[in-house]
XYZ file of C-alpha atoms in Angstrom:
130
model
C 1.577 -15.580 45.017
C -1.955 -15.259 43.657
C -1.858 -11.466 43.734
C 1.373 -11.458 41.704
C -0.221 -13.724 39.074
C -3.344 -11.552 39.018
C -1.279 -8.393 38.480
C 0.792 -10.080 35.784
C -2.379 -11.264 34.038
C -3.877 -7.772 34.114
C -0.691 -6.272 32.726
C -0.556 -8.891 29.953
C -4.189 -8.202 29.023
C -3.506 -4.464 28.821
C -0.427 -5.037 26.682
C -2.370 -7.312 24.334
C -5.121 -4.715 23.961
C -2.577 -1.967 23.264
C -0.695 -4.165 20.797
C -3.954 -5.057 19.038
C -4.899 -1.394 18.770
C -1.499 -0.525 17.316
C -1.837 -3.220 14.665
C -5.409 -2.166 13.860
C -4.557 1.513 13.483
C -1.381 0.802 11.529
C -3.333 -1.357 9.117
C -6.218 1.082 8.687
C -4.675 4.529 9.058
C -1.697 3.905 6.847
C -3.020 0.967 4.890
C -3.239 0.759 1.156
C -6.428 -0.662 -0.211
C -6.348 -3.523 -2.645
C -8.572 -3.223 -5.711
C -11.519 -5.592 -5.754
C -10.964 -6.321 -9.441
C -7.993 -8.052 -10.996
C -5.219 -5.696 -12.103
C -3.722 -6.887 -15.442
C -0.221 -5.635 -14.569
C -0.210 -7.907 -11.507
C -0.165 -10.991 -13.748
C 3.439 -10.107 -14.547
C 4.476 -9.373 -10.949
C 6.291 -12.137 -9.020
C 3.726 -13.517 -6.575
C 0.739 -11.911 -8.316
C -1.596 -9.141 -7.250
C -1.430 -9.832 -3.522
C 2.375 -9.646 -3.508
C 2.336 -6.484 -5.627
C 0.016 -4.694 -3.212
C 1.984 -5.940 -0.198
C 5.020 -4.259 -1.757
C 3.057 -1.075 -2.484
C 1.771 -1.084 1.117
C 5.269 -1.425 2.507
C 6.641 1.511 0.492
C 3.667 3.902 0.429
C 3.870 6.991 2.641
C 0.580 8.847 3.044
C 1.305 12.472 2.076
C 0.866 14.836 5.057
C -1.323 17.281 3.099
C -3.653 14.499 1.976
C -3.762 13.061 5.483
C -4.458 16.441 7.083
C -7.267 17.115 4.579
C -8.587 13.536 4.929
C -8.198 12.875 1.202
C -8.989 9.335 0.162
C -9.453 7.639 -3.166
C -7.735 6.013 -6.072
C -4.821 7.326 -8.093
C -4.212 5.649 -11.437
C -0.654 5.343 -12.744
C -0.207 4.480 -16.428
C 3.098 2.800 -17.251
C 4.961 0.651 -19.714
C 6.388 -2.688 -18.624
C 9.485 -3.263 -20.776
C 10.708 -6.582 -22.167
C 13.022 -7.031 -19.175
C 10.302 -6.242 -16.609
C 11.457 -2.704 -15.826
C 8.999 0.196 -15.638
C 9.191 3.212 -17.963
C 6.966 6.069 -19.124
C 5.092 6.104 -15.818
C 2.705 9.016 -15.396
C -0.249 9.983 -13.242
C -3.528 9.469 -15.104
C -5.885 10.099 -12.186
C -4.925 12.137 -9.135
C -6.945 12.847 -5.989
C -4.600 15.655 -4.917
C -2.644 16.501 -1.806
C 0.521 14.841 -3.088
C -1.089 11.416 -3.553
C -0.422 11.260 -7.285
C 3.265 11.981 -6.820
C 3.544 9.383 -4.044
C 1.716 6.758 -6.089
C 4.018 7.471 -9.027
C 7.116 7.146 -6.820
C 6.021 3.761 -5.477
C 4.916 2.339 -8.846
C 8.317 3.231 -10.326
C 9.870 0.924 -7.694
C 7.953 -2.137 -8.962
C 9.977 -4.856 -10.710
C 7.952 -7.133 -12.975
C 8.870 -10.485 -14.519
C 10.610 -10.285 -17.903
C 7.778 -10.751 -20.381
C 9.668 -10.434 -23.686
C 7.513 -7.615 -25.050
C 6.388 -4.114 -24.054
C 3.059 -3.816 -22.291
C 1.241 -0.546 -21.655
C -0.968 -0.877 -18.585
C -2.117 0.936 -15.479
C -1.914 0.342 -11.751
C -4.493 1.743 -9.323
C -3.063 2.921 -6.019
C -5.709 3.341 -3.327
C -5.277 5.831 -0.490
C -7.494 5.048 2.458
C -7.405 6.538 5.942
């Protein structure tokens, strides 16, 4: 009976270590950084800056070329938030290459902001970090 419990405990410990490693690598290897400064566009996003970057994280796919070449950095997307909260005139202002600018643009176009009643030209930094 004791040997069965010992084996089960060892197996559980191994599974916990493996699970922890998977979570760690998923969060770091494919994770999106969050800017240390406040992003003005996030004031108009439901849930604020944290919610906006959670959404960006969930949709962002690290481009294979950028990943292969270990490209990291910040892409800046300039956009207009319309009266109804939709995004228009989005364009890449700063690009680190390897397909990151295009991916950042794709994800920022998916954002839905609160209706603010006026047009607002702003920018959103998208951080790529391996």
